[in-house]
Amino acid sequence: MNTLAQAKLRAGAMHLGISLVIFLIIVPFIYFAWYPQPYFSAAGGWHGIKIVAAVDLVLGPVLTLIIFNPSKSRKAFIVDYSFIITCQIAALIWGVYAVHSQRPIVVAYSDGIFQAVTADAFEEQDSETLTFNQLSTLHPPLVYSREPENSDEKKGIVMFGFVGGIAKHELAYLYASLPKNMDKLLERREVKIKLLRQDNSASKKLDILLENQNLQIEDIVAIEFVGRYGDAWMILSNSGELIDVI
């Protein structure tokens, strides 16, 4: 291996090491704060980590491998690295912003399923309506998306849907306490259990959960969680407490 190639590899490895430290600082925020379990995979946490890895661990070190040349003048060296660092910082800011803006802020029940609602869905809504943290102590909160009660609320659904592309389950002003509306979920218990039993893997996990928790099938209700990158079953008690996700 010639001297230039060795120098490029050393510079690239050094850059990769620095990028890895930055990556390891960001990953815990994604895993524990922005996309906590049990929603990490289904809501896009793994996808977010891949985005950050691409812009942090790949872009910068590859640019260093391509551009670095120890024979260049000090001025050229500074110009080159200024370009590389600027590109990497800009890409990293974009990547982190994209991942952060798509994090699940709330998990809402609507039309028979749970769905994660991301941060960007609330940008066009009145901040005074964002009181869903008062409805649940979980992170992210579990809420019930109720039906509109008057003409203004119905118009709001149409307006937000047409102008901002915001679906009904993403509208904060329709959020209500899940435990106080469990009767609507319990009405679907028999149908949902039959649907879950069609999935052999989920059915086995449910049987193990019931045995371990010393529960009967009448003690729980199973509702699908439909995520952007995968689906799961949310198992709740009859009072609305989250027992597990399978």
Coordinates of N, CA and C in Angstrom, one line a residue:
M1 N 0.9 -1.2 0.0 CA 0.0 0.0 0.0 C 0.9 1.2 0.0
N2 N 0.6 2.2 -0.9 CA 1.4 3.4 -1.0 C 1.2 4.3 0.1
T3 N 2.1 5.3 0.3 CA 2.0 6.2 1.4 C 0.7 7.1 1.4
L4 N 0.3 7.5 0.2 CA -0.9 8.3 0.1 C -2.1 7.6 0.6
A5 N -2.2 6.3 0.1 CA -3.4 5.5 0.6 C -3.4 5.3 2.1
Q6 N -2.2 5.0 2.6 CA -2.1 4.9 4.1 C -2.5 6.1 4.8
A7 N -2.1 7.3 4.3 CA -2.5 8.6 4.9 C -4.0 8.8 4.9
K8 N -4.6 8.5 3.7 CA -6.0 8.6 3.5 C -6.8 7.7 4.5
L9 N -6.3 6.5 4.7 CA -7.0 5.6 5.6 C -6.8 6.0 7.0
R10 N -5.7 6.5 7.4 CA -5.5 7.1 8.8 C -6.4 8.2 9.0
A11 N -6.5 9.2 8.0 CA -7.4 10.3 8.2 C -8.8 9.9 8.2
G12 N -9.2 9.0 7.4 CA -10.6 8.5 7.4 C -10.9 7.8 8.6
A13 N -10.0 7.0 9.2 CA -10.2 6.3 10.4 C -10.4 7.2 11.6
M14 N -9.6 8.3 11.6 CA -9.7 9.3 12.7 C -11.0 10.0 12.6
H15 N -11.4 10.3 11.4 CA -12.7 11.0 11.2 C -13.8 10.1 11.6
L16 N -13.7 8.8 11.3 CA -14.7 7.8 11.6 C -14.8 7.7 13.2
G17 N -13.7 7.7 13.8 CA -13.7 7.6 15.3 C -14.4 8.8 15.9
I18 N -14.2 10.0 15.4 CA -14.9 11.2 15.9 C -16.4 11.1 15.7
S19 N -16.7 10.7 14.4 CA -18.1 10.6 14.0 C -18.8 9.5 14.9
L20 N -18.1 8.5 15.2 CA -18.7 7.4 16.1 C -19.0 7.9 17.5
V21 N -18.2 8.8 18.0 CA -18.5 9.3 19.3 C -19.8 10.2 19.3
I22 N -19.9 11.0 18.2 CA -21.1 11.8 18.0 C -22.3 10.9 17.9
F23 N -22.2 9.8 17.1 CA -23.3 8.9 16.9 C -23.7 8.3 18.2
L24 N -22.8 7.9 19.0 CA -23.1 7.2 20.3 C -23.7 8.1 21.3
I25 N -23.5 9.4 21.1 CA -24.2 10.4 21.9 C -25.7 10.6 21.5
I26 N -25.9 10.5 20.2 CA -27.2 10.7 19.6 C -28.1 9.5 19.8
V27 N -27.6 8.3 19.7 CA -28.4 7.1 19.7 C -29.2 6.9 21.0
P28 N -28.7 7.2 22.2 CA -29.6 7.0 23.4 C -30.8 8.0 23.3
F29 N -30.7 9.2 22.8 CA -31.8 10.0 22.7 C -32.9 9.4 21.8
I30 N -32.5 8.8 20.7 CA -33.4 8.2 19.8 C -34.1 7.0 20.4
Y31 N -33.3 6.1 21.1 CA -33.8 4.9 21.6 C -34.6 5.1 22.9
F32 N -34.2 5.9 23.8 CA -34.8 6.0 25.1 C -35.8 7.2 25.2
A33 N -35.5 8.3 24.5 CA -36.4 9.5 24.6 C -37.4 9.7 23.5
W34 N -36.9 9.6 22.2 CA -37.7 9.9 21.1 C -38.5 8.8 20.6
Y35 N -38.0 7.6 20.6 CA -38.7 6.4 20.1 C -38.6 5.3 21.2
P36 N -39.2 5.5 22.3 CA -39.0 4.5 23.4 C -39.7 3.2 23.1
Q37 N -39.3 2.1 23.7 CA -40.0 0.8 23.6 C -41.4 1.0 24.2
P38 N -42.4 0.3 23.7 CA -42.3 -0.7 22.7 C -42.5 -0.2 21.3
Y39 N -42.3 1.0 21.0 CA -42.7 1.6 19.7 C -41.4 1.8 18.8
F40 N -40.2 1.4 19.3 CA -39.0 1.7 18.7 C -39.0 1.3 17.2
S41 N -39.3 0.0 17.0 CA -39.2 -0.5 15.6 C -40.4 -0.1 14.7
A42 N -41.6 -0.2 15.3 CA -42.8 0.0 14.5 C -43.0 1.5 14.2
A43 N -42.6 2.4 15.1 CA -42.8 3.8 14.8 C -41.6 4.5 14.1
G44 N -40.5 3.7 13.8 CA -39.5 4.3 13.0 C -38.1 4.6 13.7
G45 N -38.0 4.1 14.9 CA -36.7 4.4 15.6 C -35.5 3.8 14.9
W46 N -35.6 2.5 14.5 CA -34.5 1.9 13.8 C -34.2 2.6 12.5
H47 N -35.3 3.0 11.8 CA -35.1 3.8 10.5 C -34.4 5.1 10.8
G48 N -34.7 5.7 11.9 CA -34.0 7.0 12.3 C -32.6 6.8 12.6
I49 N -32.2 5.7 13.3 CA -30.8 5.4 13.6 C -30.0 5.2 12.3
K50 N -30.7 4.6 11.3 CA -30.0 4.3 10.0 C -29.8 5.7 9.3
I51 N -30.7 6.6 9.4 CA -30.5 7.9 8.8 C -29.3 8.6 9.4
V52 N -29.3 8.7 10.7 CA -28.2 9.3 11.4 C -26.9 8.7 11.1
A53 N -26.9 7.3 11.1 CA -25.6 6.6 10.8 C -25.1 6.9 9.4
A54 N -26.1 7.1 8.4 CA -25.7 7.4 7.0 C -25.0 8.7 6.9
V55 N -25.6 9.7 7.6 CA -25.0 11.1 7.4 C -23.8 11.3 8.4
D56 N -23.7 10.5 9.4 CA -22.6 10.8 10.4 C -21.5 9.8 10.2
L57 N -21.7 8.5 10.1 CA -20.7 7.5 10.0 C -20.2 7.3 8.6
V58 N -21.0 7.7 7.6 CA -20.6 7.4 6.2 C -20.1 8.7 5.5
L59 N -21.0 9.7 5.5 CA -20.7 10.9 4.7 C -19.3 11.5 5.0
G60 N -19.1 11.9 6.2 CA -17.9 12.6 6.6 C -16.6 11.8 6.3
P61 N -16.5 10.5 6.8 CA -15.3 9.7 6.6 C -15.1 9.4 5.1
V62 N -16.1 9.2 4.3 CA -15.9 9.0 2.9 C -15.4 10.2 2.2
L63 N -15.9 11.4 2.6 CA -15.4 12.6 2.0 C -13.9 12.8 2.4
T64 N -13.6 12.5 3.6 CA -12.2 12.6 4.0 C -11.3 11.6 3.2
L65 N -11.8 10.4 3.0 CA -11.0 9.5 2.1 C -10.8 10.0 0.7
I66 N -11.8 10.7 0.2 CA -11.7 11.1 -1.2 C -10.8 12.4 -1.3
I67 N -11.0 13.3 -0.4 CA -10.4 14.6 -0.5 C -9.0 14.7 0.1
F68 N -8.8 14.0 1.2 CA -7.5 14.2 2.0 C -6.3 13.9 1.2
N69 N -5.3 14.8 1.3 CA -4.0 14.6 0.7 C -3.0 15.3 1.5
P70 N -2.0 14.6 2.1 CA -1.1 15.2 3.0 C -0.1 16.1 2.3
S71 N 0.0 16.0 1.0 CA 0.9 16.9 0.2 C 0.3 18.3 -0.1
K72 N -0.9 18.5 0.3 CA -1.6 19.8 0.0 C -1.0 20.8 1.0
S73 N -1.1 22.1 0.6 CA -0.7 23.2 1.5 C -1.6 23.3 2.7
R74 N -1.2 24.0 3.7 CA -2.0 24.2 4.9 C -3.3 24.9 4.6
K75 N -3.2 25.9 3.7 CA -4.4 26.6 3.3 C -5.4 25.7 2.6
A76 N -4.9 24.8 1.7 CA -5.8 23.9 1.0 C -6.4 22.9 2.0
F77 N -5.6 22.5 2.9 CA -6.0 21.5 4.0 C -7.2 22.1 4.7
I78 N -7.0 23.4 5.1 CA -8.1 24.0 5.9 C -9.4 24.2 5.1
V79 N -9.2 24.5 3.8 CA -10.4 24.7 2.9 C -11.1 23.4 2.8
D80 N -10.3 22.3 2.5 CA -10.9 21.0 2.4 C -11.7 20.5 3.6
Y81 N -11.1 20.7 4.7 CA -11.7 20.2 6.0 C -12.9 21.1 6.3
S82 N -12.8 22.4 6.0 CA -13.9 23.2 6.2 C -15.1 22.8 5.4
F83 N -14.9 22.4 4.2 CA -15.9 21.9 3.3 C -16.5 20.6 3.9
I84 N -15.6 19.7 4.3 CA -16.1 18.4 4.8 C -16.9 18.6 6.0
I85 N -16.4 19.4 7.0 CA -17.1 19.6 8.2 C -18.5 20.3 8.0
T86 N -18.5 21.3 7.1 CA -19.7 22.0 6.8 C -20.8 21.0 6.2
C87 N -20.3 20.2 5.3 CA -21.3 19.2 4.7 C -21.8 18.2 5.7
Q88 N -20.9 17.7 6.6 CA -21.3 16.7 7.6 C -22.2 17.4 8.6
I89 N -21.9 18.5 9.1 CA -22.8 19.2 10.1 C -24.1 19.5 9.5
A90 N -24.2 20.0 8.3 CA -25.5 20.3 7.7 C -26.3 19.0 7.5
A91 N -25.6 18.0 7.0 CA -26.4 16.7 6.8 C -26.8 16.1 8.2
L92 N -26.0 16.2 9.2 CA -26.3 15.7 10.5 C -27.5 16.5 11.1
I93 N -27.5 17.8 11.0 CA -28.6 18.6 11.5 C -29.9 18.2 10.8
W94 N -29.8 18.1 9.5 CA -31.0 17.6 8.7 C -31.5 16.3 9.2
G95 N -30.5 15.3 9.4 CA -30.9 14.0 9.8 C -31.5 13.9 11.2
V96 N -30.9 14.6 12.1 CA -31.4 14.7 13.5 C -32.8 15.3 13.5
Y97 N -32.9 16.4 12.8 CA -34.2 17.1 12.7 C -35.3 16.2 12.1
A98 N -35.0 15.5 11.1 CA -35.9 14.6 10.4 C -36.4 13.5 11.4
V99 N -35.4 13.0 12.1 CA -35.7 11.9 13.1 C -36.5 12.5 14.3
H100 N -36.1 13.6 14.7 CA -36.8 14.2 15.9 C -38.2 14.6 15.5
S101 N -38.4 15.2 14.4 CA -39.8 15.6 14.0 C -40.7 14.5 13.7
Q102 N -40.2 13.3 13.5 CA -41.1 12.1 13.2 C -41.3 11.3 14.5
R103 N -40.8 11.7 15.6 CA -40.9 10.9 16.8 C -42.3 10.9 17.3
P104 N -42.8 9.8 17.9 CA -44.1 9.7 18.4 C -44.4 10.5 19.6
I105 N -45.3 11.5 19.5 CA -45.6 12.4 20.7 C -46.7 11.8 21.5
V106 N -47.6 11.1 20.8 CA -48.8 10.5 21.5 C -49.2 9.3 20.7
V107 N -49.8 8.3 21.3 CA -50.4 7.1 20.7 C -51.9 7.2 20.9
A108 N -52.6 7.4 19.8 CA -54.0 7.6 19.8 C -54.8 6.4 19.3
Y109 N -55.9 6.2 20.0 CA -56.9 5.1 19.6 C -58.0 5.8 18.8
S110 N -58.2 5.3 17.6 CA -59.2 5.8 16.7 C -59.6 4.8 15.7
D111 N -60.9 4.6 15.4 CA -61.3 3.6 14.4 C -60.8 2.2 14.6
G112 N -60.7 1.8 15.9 CA -60.4 0.4 16.2 C -58.9 0.1 16.3
I113 N -58.1 1.1 16.1 CA -56.6 0.8 16.2 C -55.9 1.9 16.9
F114 N -54.7 1.6 17.3 CA -53.8 2.6 17.9 C -52.8 3.0 16.8
Q115 N -52.5 4.3 16.7 CA -51.5 4.9 15.8 C -50.7 5.9 16.5
A116 N -49.4 5.9 16.2 CA -48.5 6.9 16.7 C -48.7 8.3 16.0
V117 N -48.8 9.3 16.7 CA -48.9 10.7 16.1 C -47.6 11.4 16.3
T118 N -47.0 11.9 15.2 CA -45.6 12.4 15.3 C -45.6 13.9 15.6
A119 N -44.5 14.4 15.9 CA -44.3 15.8 16.3 C -44.8 16.8 15.3
D120 N -44.5 16.5 14.0 CA -44.8 17.5 13.0 C -46.3 17.6 12.8
A121 N -47.1 16.7 13.3 CA -48.6 16.8 13.1 C -49.2 17.9 14.0
F122 N -48.4 18.3 15.0 CA -48.9 19.3 15.9 C -48.4 20.7 15.6
E123 N -47.6 20.9 14.6 CA -47.0 22.2 14.3 C -48.0 23.2 13.9
E124 N -49.1 22.7 13.2 CA -50.1 23.7 12.7 C -51.3 23.8 13.6
Q125 N -51.2 23.1 14.8 CA -52.3 23.1 15.7 C -52.0 24.1 16.9
D126 N -53.1 24.7 17.4 CA -53.0 25.6 18.5 C -52.3 24.9 19.7
S127 N -51.2 25.5 20.2 CA -50.4 24.9 21.3 C -51.3 24.8 22.5
E128 N -52.3 25.6 22.7 CA -53.1 25.6 23.9 C -53.9 24.3 23.9
T129 N -54.1 23.6 22.8 CA -54.9 22.4 22.8 C -54.1 21.2 23.1
L130 N -52.8 21.4 23.2 CA -51.9 20.2 23.4 C -51.8 19.8 24.9
T131 N -52.9 19.3 25.4 CA -53.0 19.0 26.8 C -53.0 17.5 27.1
F132 N -52.6 16.7 26.0 CA -52.7 15.2 26.1 C -51.8 14.6 27.2
N133 N -50.7 15.3 27.6 CA -49.9 14.8 28.7 C -50.7 14.7 30.0
Q134 N -51.7 15.5 30.1 CA -52.6 15.4 31.3 C -53.5 14.2 31.3
L135 N -53.6 13.5 30.1 CA -54.5 12.4 30.0 C -53.8 11.1 30.2
S136 N -52.5 11.0 30.3 CA -51.8 9.8 30.5 C -50.4 10.1 31.1
T137 N -50.0 9.2 31.9 CA -48.6 9.3 32.5 C -47.6 8.5 31.7
L138 N -48.0 7.8 30.7 CA -47.1 7.0 29.9 C -46.3 7.9 28.9
H139 N -45.2 7.4 28.5 CA -44.4 8.1 27.5 C -44.1 7.2 26.3
P140 N -44.7 7.5 25.1 CA -45.7 8.6 24.9 C -47.1 8.3 25.4
P141 N -47.9 9.4 25.7 CA -49.2 9.1 26.3 C -50.1 8.3 25.4
L142 N -51.0 7.5 26.0 CA -52.0 6.8 25.3 C -53.3 7.6 25.5
V143 N -54.0 7.9 24.4 CA -55.2 8.7 24.5 C -56.3 8.1 23.6
Y144 N -57.5 8.6 23.8 CA -58.6 8.2 23.0 C -59.0 9.3 22.1
S145 N -59.1 9.1 20.8 CA -59.6 10.1 19.9 C -61.1 10.0 19.7
R146 N -61.8 10.9 20.4 CA -63.3 10.8 20.4 C -63.9 11.4 19.1
E147 N -65.1 11.1 19.0 CA -65.9 11.7 17.8 C -66.2 13.1 18.0
P148 N -66.3 13.9 17.0 CA -66.7 15.4 17.1 C -68.0 15.5 17.8
E149 N -68.2 16.5 18.6 CA -69.4 16.7 19.3 C -70.3 17.8 18.8
N150 N -69.8 18.7 17.9 CA -70.6 19.8 17.3 C -70.1 20.1 15.9
S151 N -70.7 21.0 15.3 CA -70.4 21.4 13.9 C -69.0 22.0 13.7
D152 N -68.6 22.8 14.7 CA -67.2 23.4 14.7 C -66.2 22.3 14.7
E153 N -66.3 21.3 15.5 CA -65.3 20.2 15.6 C -65.3 19.4 14.3
K154 N -66.5 19.2 13.7 CA -66.6 18.5 12.4 C -65.9 19.3 11.3
K155 N -66.1 20.7 11.3 CA -65.5 21.5 10.4 C -63.9 21.5 10.5
G156 N -63.5 21.4 11.8 CA -62.1 21.4 12.1 C -61.4 20.1 11.5
I157 N -62.1 19.0 11.5 CA -61.6 17.8 10.9 C -61.4 18.0 9.4
V158 N -62.4 18.6 8.8 CA -62.3 18.8 7.3 C -61.2 19.8 7.0
M159 N -61.1 20.9 7.8 CA -60.2 21.9 7.5 C -58.7 21.4 7.7
F160 N -58.5 20.8 8.8 CA -57.1 20.3 9.1 C -56.7 19.2 8.1
G161 N -57.7 18.4 7.7 CA -57.4 17.3 6.7 C -57.1 17.9 5.3
F162 N -57.9 18.9 4.9 CA -57.7 19.5 3.6 C -56.5 20.4 3.5
V163 N -56.3 21.2 4.5 CA -55.2 22.2 4.4 C -53.9 21.6 4.8
G164 N -53.9 20.9 5.9 CA -52.6 20.4 6.5 C -52.4 18.9 6.3
G165 N -53.4 18.2 5.8 CA -53.2 16.7 5.6 C -53.2 16.0 7.0
I166 N -53.8 16.6 8.0 CA -53.8 16.1 9.3 C -55.1 15.2 9.5
A167 N -54.9 14.0 9.9 CA -56.0 13.0 10.0 C -56.7 13.2 11.4
K168 N -57.9 12.7 11.5 CA -58.7 12.8 12.7 C -57.9 12.4 14.0
H169 N -57.2 11.3 13.9 CA -56.5 10.8 15.1 C -55.3 11.6 15.5
E170 N -55.0 12.6 14.7 CA -53.9 13.5 15.0 C -54.3 14.8 15.5
L171 N -55.6 15.0 15.7 CA -56.1 16.3 16.2 C -56.2 16.3 17.7
A172 N -55.4 17.1 18.3 CA -55.3 17.2 19.8 C -56.6 17.6 20.5
Y173 N -57.4 18.4 19.8 CA -58.6 18.9 20.5 C -59.7 17.8 20.6
L174 N -59.5 16.6 20.0 CA -60.4 15.5 20.1 C -59.9 14.5 21.1
Y175 N -58.8 14.7 21.7 CA -58.2 13.7 22.7 C -59.0 13.7 24.0
A176 N -59.2 12.5 24.5 CA -59.8 12.3 25.7 C -59.1 11.2 26.5
S177 N -59.5 11.0 27.7 CA -58.9 10.0 28.6 C -59.2 8.6 28.0
L178 N -58.2 7.7 27.9 CA -58.5 6.4 27.4 C -59.2 5.5 28.5
P179 N -58.8 5.5 29.7 CA -59.5 4.8 30.7 C -61.0 5.1 30.8
K180 N -61.3 6.4 30.6 CA -62.7 6.8 30.7 C -63.6 6.4 29.5
N181 N -62.9 5.9 28.5 CA -63.6 5.5 27.2 C -63.3 4.0 26.9
M182 N -62.9 3.2 27.9 CA -62.6 1.8 27.7 C -63.8 1.0 27.3
D183 N -65.0 1.5 27.6 CA -66.2 0.7 27.2 C -66.3 0.6 25.6
K184 N -65.8 1.6 24.9 CA -65.7 1.5 23.4 C -64.8 0.4 23.0
L185 N -63.6 0.3 23.6 CA -62.7 -0.7 23.3 C -63.1 -2.1 23.7
L186 N -63.8 -2.2 24.8 CA -64.2 -3.5 25.3 C -65.3 -4.1 24.4
E187 N -66.0 -3.2 23.7 CA -67.1 -3.7 22.8 C -66.4 -4.5 21.7
R188 N -65.2 -4.3 21.4 CA -64.5 -4.9 20.3 C -63.7 -6.1 20.8
R189 N -63.7 -6.5 22.0 CA -62.8 -7.5 22.6 C -62.9 -8.8 21.9
E190 N -64.1 -9.3 21.7 CA -64.2 -10.7 21.1 C -63.7 -10.7 19.7
V191 N -64.0 -9.6 18.9 CA -63.6 -9.6 17.5 C -62.1 -9.5 17.4
K192 N -61.5 -8.6 18.3 CA -60.0 -8.4 18.3 C -59.3 -9.7 18.7
I193 N -59.8 -10.4 19.7 CA -59.1 -11.6 20.1 C -59.1 -12.7 19.0
K194 N -60.2 -12.8 18.3 CA -60.3 -13.7 17.2 C -59.3 -13.3 16.1
L195 N -59.2 -12.0 15.8 CA -58.2 -11.6 14.8 C -56.8 -11.8 15.3
L196 N -56.5 -11.6 16.5 CA -55.2 -11.9 17.0 C -54.8 -13.4 16.9
R197 N -55.8 -14.2 17.2 CA -55.6 -15.7 17.2 C -55.2 -16.2 15.8
Q198 N -55.5 -15.4 14.8 CA -55.2 -15.8 13.4 C -53.7 -15.7 13.2
D199 N -53.0 -15.0 14.0 CA -51.5 -14.8 13.9 C -50.9 -15.8 15.0
N200 N -50.3 -16.9 14.5 CA -49.8 -17.9 15.4 C -48.8 -17.3 16.4
S201 N -47.9 -16.5 15.9 CA -46.8 -15.9 16.7 C -47.4 -15.1 17.8
A202 N -48.3 -14.2 17.4 CA -49.0 -13.3 18.4 C -49.8 -14.1 19.4
S203 N -50.5 -15.1 18.9 CA -51.3 -16.0 19.8 C -50.5 -16.7 20.9
K204 N -49.3 -17.2 20.5 CA -48.4 -17.8 21.4 C -47.9 -16.8 22.5
K205 N -47.6 -15.6 22.0 CA -47.1 -14.6 22.9 C -48.2 -14.2 23.9
L206 N -49.4 -14.1 23.4 CA -50.5 -13.8 24.3 C -50.7 -14.8 25.4
D207 N -50.7 -16.1 25.0 CA -50.8 -17.2 26.0 C -49.7 -17.1 27.0
I208 N -48.5 -16.9 26.6 CA -47.4 -16.8 27.6 C -47.6 -15.6 28.5
L209 N -48.1 -14.5 28.0 CA -48.3 -13.3 28.8 C -49.4 -13.5 29.8
L210 N -50.5 -14.2 29.4 CA -51.6 -14.5 30.3 C -51.2 -15.4 31.4
E211 N -50.3 -16.4 31.1 CA -49.9 -17.3 32.1 C -48.9 -16.6 33.1
N212 N -48.0 -15.8 32.5 CA -47.0 -15.1 33.4 C -47.7 -14.1 34.3
Q213 N -48.7 -13.4 33.8 CA -49.4 -12.4 34.5 C -50.6 -12.9 35.4
N214 N -50.8 -14.2 35.2 CA -52.0 -14.9 35.9 C -53.3 -14.2 35.6
L215 N -53.5 -14.0 34.3 CA -54.7 -13.3 33.8 C -55.5 -14.3 32.9
Q216 N -56.8 -13.9 32.8 CA -57.7 -14.6 32.0 C -58.0 -13.7 30.7
I217 N -58.5 -14.3 29.7 CA -58.7 -13.6 28.5 C -59.8 -12.5 28.7
E218 N -60.6 -12.7 29.7 CA -61.7 -11.7 30.0 C -61.1 -10.5 30.7
D219 N -59.8 -10.6 31.2 CA -59.2 -9.5 31.9 C -58.5 -8.5 31.0
I220 N -58.4 -8.8 29.7 CA -57.6 -7.9 28.8 C -58.4 -7.6 27.6
V221 N -57.9 -6.6 26.9 CA -58.4 -6.3 25.5 C -57.2 -6.1 24.6
A222 N -57.2 -6.6 23.4 CA -56.1 -6.5 22.5 C -56.5 -5.6 21.3
I223 N -55.6 -4.6 21.1 CA -55.9 -3.7 20.0 C -54.6 -3.6 19.1
E224 N -54.8 -3.5 17.8 CA -53.7 -3.4 16.9 C -53.0 -2.0 17.1
F225 N -51.7 -2.0 17.1 CA -50.9 -0.8 16.9 C -50.4 -0.8 15.5
V226 N -50.8 0.1 14.7 CA -50.4 0.2 13.3 C -49.4 1.3 13.1
G227 N -48.1 0.9 12.9 CA -47.0 1.8 12.7 C -46.6 2.0 11.3
R228 N -45.8 3.0 11.1 CA -45.3 3.2 9.7 C -44.3 2.1 9.2
Y229 N -43.6 1.5 10.2 CA -42.6 0.5 9.8 C -42.9 -0.9 10.4
G230 N -44.1 -1.1 10.9 CA -44.5 -2.4 11.4 C -45.7 -2.3 12.3
D231 N -46.3 -3.5 12.6 CA -47.5 -3.5 13.4 C -47.3 -4.4 14.7
A232 N -48.1 -4.2 15.7 CA -48.0 -5.0 16.9 C -49.4 -5.0 17.5
W233 N -49.5 -5.8 18.6 CA -50.7 -5.9 19.4 C -50.5 -5.2 20.8
M234 N -51.3 -4.3 21.1 CA -51.2 -3.7 22.4 C -52.2 -4.4 23.4
I235 N -51.7 -4.9 24.5 CA -52.6 -5.6 25.4 C -52.9 -4.7 26.6
L236 N -54.1 -4.4 26.8 CA -54.5 -3.5 27.9 C -55.4 -4.2 28.9
S237 N -55.4 -3.7 30.1 CA -56.4 -4.2 31.1 C -57.7 -3.6 30.8
N238 N -58.7 -4.1 31.5 CA -60.1 -3.6 31.3 C -60.2 -2.2 31.7
S239 N -59.3 -1.7 32.6 CA -59.4 -0.3 33.1 C -58.5 0.6 32.2
G240 N -57.9 0.1 31.2 CA -57.1 0.9 30.3 C -55.6 1.1 30.6
E241 N -55.1 0.2 31.4 CA -53.7 0.2 31.7 C -52.9 -0.6 30.6
L242 N -51.8 -0.1 30.2 CA -51.1 -0.9 29.2 C -50.3 -2.0 29.9
I243 N -50.6 -3.2 29.5 CA -49.9 -4.4 30.1 C -48.7 -4.8 29.4
D244 N -48.8 -4.9 28.0 CA -47.6 -5.2 27.2 C -47.9 -5.0 25.8
V245 N -46.9 -5.1 24.9 CA -47.1 -5.0 23.5 C -46.4 -6.2 22.9
I246 N -47.2 -7.0 22.1 CA -46.6 -8.2 21.5 C -46.7 -8.2 20.0

